[in-house]
mmCIF file of C-alpha atoms in Angstrom:
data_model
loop_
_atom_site.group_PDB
_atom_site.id
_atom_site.type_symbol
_atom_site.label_atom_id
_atom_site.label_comp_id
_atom_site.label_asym_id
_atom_site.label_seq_id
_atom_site.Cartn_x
_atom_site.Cartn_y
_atom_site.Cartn_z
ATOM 1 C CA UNK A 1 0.000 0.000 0.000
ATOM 2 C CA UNK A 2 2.597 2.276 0.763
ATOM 3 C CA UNK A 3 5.028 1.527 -2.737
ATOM 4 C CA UNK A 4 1.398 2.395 -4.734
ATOM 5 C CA UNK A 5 0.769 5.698 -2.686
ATOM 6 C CA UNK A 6 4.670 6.774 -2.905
ATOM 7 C CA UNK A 7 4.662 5.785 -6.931
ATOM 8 C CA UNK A 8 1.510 7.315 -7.485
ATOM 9 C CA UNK A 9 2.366 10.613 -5.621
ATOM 10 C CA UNK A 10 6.022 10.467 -7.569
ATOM 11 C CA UNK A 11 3.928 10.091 -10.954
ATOM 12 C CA UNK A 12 1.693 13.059 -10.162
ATOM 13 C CA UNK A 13 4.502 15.517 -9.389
ATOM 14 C CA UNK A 14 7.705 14.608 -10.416
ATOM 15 C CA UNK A 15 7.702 16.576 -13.209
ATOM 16 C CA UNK A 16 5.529 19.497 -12.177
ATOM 17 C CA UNK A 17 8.377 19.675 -9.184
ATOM 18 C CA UNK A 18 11.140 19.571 -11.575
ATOM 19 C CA UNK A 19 9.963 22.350 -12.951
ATOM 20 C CA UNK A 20 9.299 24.416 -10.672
ATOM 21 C CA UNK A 21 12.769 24.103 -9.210
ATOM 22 C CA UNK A 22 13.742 25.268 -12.776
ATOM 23 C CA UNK A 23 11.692 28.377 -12.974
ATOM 24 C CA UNK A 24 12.809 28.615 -9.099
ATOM 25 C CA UNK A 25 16.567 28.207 -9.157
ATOM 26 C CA UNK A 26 17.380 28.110 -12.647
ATOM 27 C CA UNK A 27 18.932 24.999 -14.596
ATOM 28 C CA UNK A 28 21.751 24.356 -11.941
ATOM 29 C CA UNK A 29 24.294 23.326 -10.103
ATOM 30 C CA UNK A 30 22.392 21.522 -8.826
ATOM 31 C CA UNK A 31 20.385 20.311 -11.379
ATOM 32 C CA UNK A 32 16.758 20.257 -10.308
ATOM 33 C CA UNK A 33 16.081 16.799 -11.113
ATOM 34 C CA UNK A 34 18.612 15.795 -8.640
ATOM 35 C CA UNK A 35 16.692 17.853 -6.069
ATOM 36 C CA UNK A 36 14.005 16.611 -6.963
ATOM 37 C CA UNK A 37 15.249 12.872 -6.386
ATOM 38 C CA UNK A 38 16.354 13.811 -3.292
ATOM 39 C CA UNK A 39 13.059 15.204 -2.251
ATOM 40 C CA UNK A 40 11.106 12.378 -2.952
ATOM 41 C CA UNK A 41 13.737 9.959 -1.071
ATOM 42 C CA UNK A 42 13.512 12.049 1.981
ATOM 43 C CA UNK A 43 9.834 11.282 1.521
ATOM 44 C CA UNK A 44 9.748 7.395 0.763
ATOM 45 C CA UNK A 45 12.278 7.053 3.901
ATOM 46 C CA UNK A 46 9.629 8.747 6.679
ATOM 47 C CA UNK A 47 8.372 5.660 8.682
ATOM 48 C CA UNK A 48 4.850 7.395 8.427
ATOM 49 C CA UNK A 49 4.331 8.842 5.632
ATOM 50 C CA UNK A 50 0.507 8.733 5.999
ATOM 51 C CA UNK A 51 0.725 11.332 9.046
ATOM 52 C CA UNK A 52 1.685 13.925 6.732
ATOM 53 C CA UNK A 53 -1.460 15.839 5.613
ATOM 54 C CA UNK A 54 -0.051 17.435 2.490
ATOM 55 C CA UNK A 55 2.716 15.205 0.850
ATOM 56 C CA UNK A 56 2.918 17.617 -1.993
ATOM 57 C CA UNK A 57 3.658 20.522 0.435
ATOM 58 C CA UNK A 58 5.886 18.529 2.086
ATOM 59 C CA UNK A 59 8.224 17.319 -0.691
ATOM 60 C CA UNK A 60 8.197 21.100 -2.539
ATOM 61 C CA UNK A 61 9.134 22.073 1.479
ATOM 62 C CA UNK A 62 12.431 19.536 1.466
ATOM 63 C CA UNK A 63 12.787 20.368 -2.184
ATOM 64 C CA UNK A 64 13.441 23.867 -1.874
ATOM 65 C CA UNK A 65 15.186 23.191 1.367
ATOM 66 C CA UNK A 66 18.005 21.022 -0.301
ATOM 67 C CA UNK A 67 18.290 23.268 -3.153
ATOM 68 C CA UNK A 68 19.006 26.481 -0.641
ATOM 69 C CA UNK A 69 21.613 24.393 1.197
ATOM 70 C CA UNK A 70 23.039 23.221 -1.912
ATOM 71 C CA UNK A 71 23.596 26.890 -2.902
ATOM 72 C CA UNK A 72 25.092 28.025 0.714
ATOM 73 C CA UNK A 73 27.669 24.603 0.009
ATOM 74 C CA UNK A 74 28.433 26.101 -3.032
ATOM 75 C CA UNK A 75 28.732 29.461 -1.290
ATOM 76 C CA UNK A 76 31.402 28.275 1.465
ATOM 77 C CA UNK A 77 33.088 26.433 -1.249
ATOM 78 C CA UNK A 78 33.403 29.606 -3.527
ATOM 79 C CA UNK A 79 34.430 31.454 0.329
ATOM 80 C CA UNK A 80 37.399 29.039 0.448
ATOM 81 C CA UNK A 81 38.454 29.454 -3.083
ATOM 82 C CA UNK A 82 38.258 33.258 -2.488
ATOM 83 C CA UNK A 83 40.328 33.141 0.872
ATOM 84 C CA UNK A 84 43.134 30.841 -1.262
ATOM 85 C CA UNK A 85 43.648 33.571 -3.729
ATOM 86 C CA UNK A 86 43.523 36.362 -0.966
ATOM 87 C CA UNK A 87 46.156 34.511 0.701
ATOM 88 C CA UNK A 88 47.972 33.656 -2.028
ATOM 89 C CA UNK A 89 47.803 37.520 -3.164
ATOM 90 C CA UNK A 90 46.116 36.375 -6.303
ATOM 91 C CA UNK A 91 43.456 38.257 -8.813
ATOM 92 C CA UNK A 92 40.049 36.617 -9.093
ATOM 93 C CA UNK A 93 40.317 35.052 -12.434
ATOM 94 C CA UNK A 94 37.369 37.252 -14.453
ATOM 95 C CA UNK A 95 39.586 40.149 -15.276
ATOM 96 C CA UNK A 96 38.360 41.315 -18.790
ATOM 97 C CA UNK A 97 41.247 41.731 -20.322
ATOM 98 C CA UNK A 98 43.654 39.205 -22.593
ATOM 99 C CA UNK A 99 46.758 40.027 -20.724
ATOM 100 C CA UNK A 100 45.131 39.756 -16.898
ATOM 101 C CA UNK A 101 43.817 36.465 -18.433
ATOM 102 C CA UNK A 102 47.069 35.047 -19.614
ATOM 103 C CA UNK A 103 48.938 36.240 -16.311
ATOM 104 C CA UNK A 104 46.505 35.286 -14.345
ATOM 105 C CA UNK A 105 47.023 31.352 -16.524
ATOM 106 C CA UNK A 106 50.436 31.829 -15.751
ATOM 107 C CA UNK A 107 50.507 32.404 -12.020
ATOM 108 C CA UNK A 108 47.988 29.203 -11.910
ATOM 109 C CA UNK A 109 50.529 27.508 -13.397
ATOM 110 C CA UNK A 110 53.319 28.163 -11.257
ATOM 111 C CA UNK A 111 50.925 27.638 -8.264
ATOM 112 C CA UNK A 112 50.512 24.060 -9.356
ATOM 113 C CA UNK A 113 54.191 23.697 -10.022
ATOM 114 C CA UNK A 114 54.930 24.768 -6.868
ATOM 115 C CA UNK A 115 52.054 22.528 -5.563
ATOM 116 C CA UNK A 116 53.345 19.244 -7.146
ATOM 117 C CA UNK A 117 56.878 19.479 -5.320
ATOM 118 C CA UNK A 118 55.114 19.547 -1.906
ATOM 119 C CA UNK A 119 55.284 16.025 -0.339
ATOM 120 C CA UNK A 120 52.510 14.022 -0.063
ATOM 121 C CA UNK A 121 52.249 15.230 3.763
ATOM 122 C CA UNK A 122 52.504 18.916 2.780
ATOM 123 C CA UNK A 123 50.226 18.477 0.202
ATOM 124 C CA UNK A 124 47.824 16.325 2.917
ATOM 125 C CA UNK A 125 48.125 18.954 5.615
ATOM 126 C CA UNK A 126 47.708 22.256 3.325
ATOM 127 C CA UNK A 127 44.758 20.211 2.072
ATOM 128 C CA UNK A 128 42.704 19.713 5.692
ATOM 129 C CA UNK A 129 43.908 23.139 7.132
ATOM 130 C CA UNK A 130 43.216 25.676 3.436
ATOM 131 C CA UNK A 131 40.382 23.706 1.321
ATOM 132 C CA UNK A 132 38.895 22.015 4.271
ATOM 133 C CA UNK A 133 39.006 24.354 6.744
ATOM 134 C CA UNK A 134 40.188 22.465 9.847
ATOM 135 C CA UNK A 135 42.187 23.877 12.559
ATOM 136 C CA UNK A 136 45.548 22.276 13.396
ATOM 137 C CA UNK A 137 43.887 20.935 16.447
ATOM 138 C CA UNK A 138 41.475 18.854 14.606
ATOM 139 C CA UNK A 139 44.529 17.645 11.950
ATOM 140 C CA UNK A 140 46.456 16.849 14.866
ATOM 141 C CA UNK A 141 43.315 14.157 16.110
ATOM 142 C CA UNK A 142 43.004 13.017 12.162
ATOM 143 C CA UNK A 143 46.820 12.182 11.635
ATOM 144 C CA UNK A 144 47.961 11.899 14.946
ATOM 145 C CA UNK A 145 50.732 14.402 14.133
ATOM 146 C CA UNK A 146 51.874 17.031 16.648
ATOM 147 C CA UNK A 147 50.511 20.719 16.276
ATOM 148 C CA UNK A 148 54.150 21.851 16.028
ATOM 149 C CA UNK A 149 54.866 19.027 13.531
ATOM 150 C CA UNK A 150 51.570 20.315 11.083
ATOM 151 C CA UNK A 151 52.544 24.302 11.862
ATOM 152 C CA UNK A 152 55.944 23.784 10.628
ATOM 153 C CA UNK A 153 55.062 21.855 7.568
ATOM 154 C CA UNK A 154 51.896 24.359 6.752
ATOM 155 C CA UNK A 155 54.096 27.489 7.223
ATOM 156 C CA UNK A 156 57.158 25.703 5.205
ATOM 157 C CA UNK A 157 54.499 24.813 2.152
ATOM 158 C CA UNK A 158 53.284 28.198 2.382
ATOM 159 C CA UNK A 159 56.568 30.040 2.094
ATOM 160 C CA UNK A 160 57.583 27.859 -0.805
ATOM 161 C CA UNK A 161 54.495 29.365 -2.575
ATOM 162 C CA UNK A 162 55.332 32.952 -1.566
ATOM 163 C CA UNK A 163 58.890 32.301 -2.692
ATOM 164 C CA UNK A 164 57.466 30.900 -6.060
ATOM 165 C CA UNK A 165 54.821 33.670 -6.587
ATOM 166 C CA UNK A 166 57.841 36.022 -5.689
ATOM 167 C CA UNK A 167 60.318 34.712 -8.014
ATOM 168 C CA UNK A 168 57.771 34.862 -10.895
ATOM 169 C CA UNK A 169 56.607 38.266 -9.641
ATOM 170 C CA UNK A 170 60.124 40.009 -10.221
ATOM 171 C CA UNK A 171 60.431 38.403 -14.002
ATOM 172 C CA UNK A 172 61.809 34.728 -13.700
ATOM 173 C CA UNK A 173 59.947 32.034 -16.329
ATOM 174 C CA UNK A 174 57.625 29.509 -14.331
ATOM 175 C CA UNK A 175 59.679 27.249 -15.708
ATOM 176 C CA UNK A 176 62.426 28.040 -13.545
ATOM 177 C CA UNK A 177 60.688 27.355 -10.588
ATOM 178 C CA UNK A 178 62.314 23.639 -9.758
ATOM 179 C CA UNK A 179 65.076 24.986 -7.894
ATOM 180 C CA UNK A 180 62.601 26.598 -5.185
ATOM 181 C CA UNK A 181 61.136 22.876 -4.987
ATOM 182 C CA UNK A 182 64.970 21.234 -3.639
ATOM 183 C CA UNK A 183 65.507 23.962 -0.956
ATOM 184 C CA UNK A 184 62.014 24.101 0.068
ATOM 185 C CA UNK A 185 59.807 21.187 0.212
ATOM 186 C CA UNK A 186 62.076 18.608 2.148
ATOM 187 C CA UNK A 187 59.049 18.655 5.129
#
């Protein structure tokens, strides 16, 4: 009894929700069908689905829900991408001009030079602390590494970029970047 209610109420609005997520939010990230989906999973996985007056109400409720947290995810995410290049002293990449663009494809490059001599520990470590936002405290429970150990090895990653960004600031190639990579990433 309840498969036929849930299939039947999935018929009747599937595609009626799906678009009005599209008219809502626009074609995505996230895509609305995938809302959608989620919605009506939400829905099937209540134990009593019955006690719910208006189902309809109720998925368009969680449907909307999941798209607005989907768009504050995306938010943070675009936060910490902002913060890198503010800490990296880098432009945001829509400058309008050709030549901002093809510095700004340059610097990238030498940023993931620079990134690809870390060690896999620097490289682990800049990862939790910069993109996923965790404090050495909480690195130091994950890897069982000492605060000191992680500081060290953060701050030592991070000056190799500065010294990279610098190099290529006063004139040298990005391809002459490897030498930066020997004194600097031995963490």
């Amino acid at each position: 009894m309840k498969s036929k209610f849930f299939n039947q109420l999935y018929q009747q609005y599937w595609s009626e929700l799906c678009a009005k997520l599209h008219a809502r939010f626009g074609p995505g990230p996230p895509d609305p069908e995938d809302i959608a989906q989620q919605a009506f999973c939400k829905y099937s996985e209540l134990c009593d689905q019955h006690r719910i007056e208006n189902p309809k109400a109720f998925i368009y409720t969680v449907a909307r829900n999941l798209f607005i947290d989907q768009f504050r995810r995306i938010d943070k995410q675009q936060q910490v991408i902002d913060q890198i290049f503010e800490e990296l002293d880098i432009d945001p990449i829509f400058e309008d001009s050709a030549e901002q663009s093809a510095l700004q494809i340059e610097r990238n490059t030498l940023i993931e030079q620079a990134i690809s001599t870390f060690s896999d520990k620097q490289k682990q470590l800049m990862t939790m602390s910069i993109i996923e936002g965790k404090s050495y405290r909480q690195i130091a429970k994950e890897t069982g590494l000492p605060i000191a150990n992680i500081s060290r090895t953060i701050v030592a990653a991070q000056n190799l970029l500065d010294q990279s960004i610098n190099t290529w600031e006063q004139g040298s190639s990005v391809d002459n970047i490897a030498y930066l990579a020997i004194e600097g990433s031995c963490q």
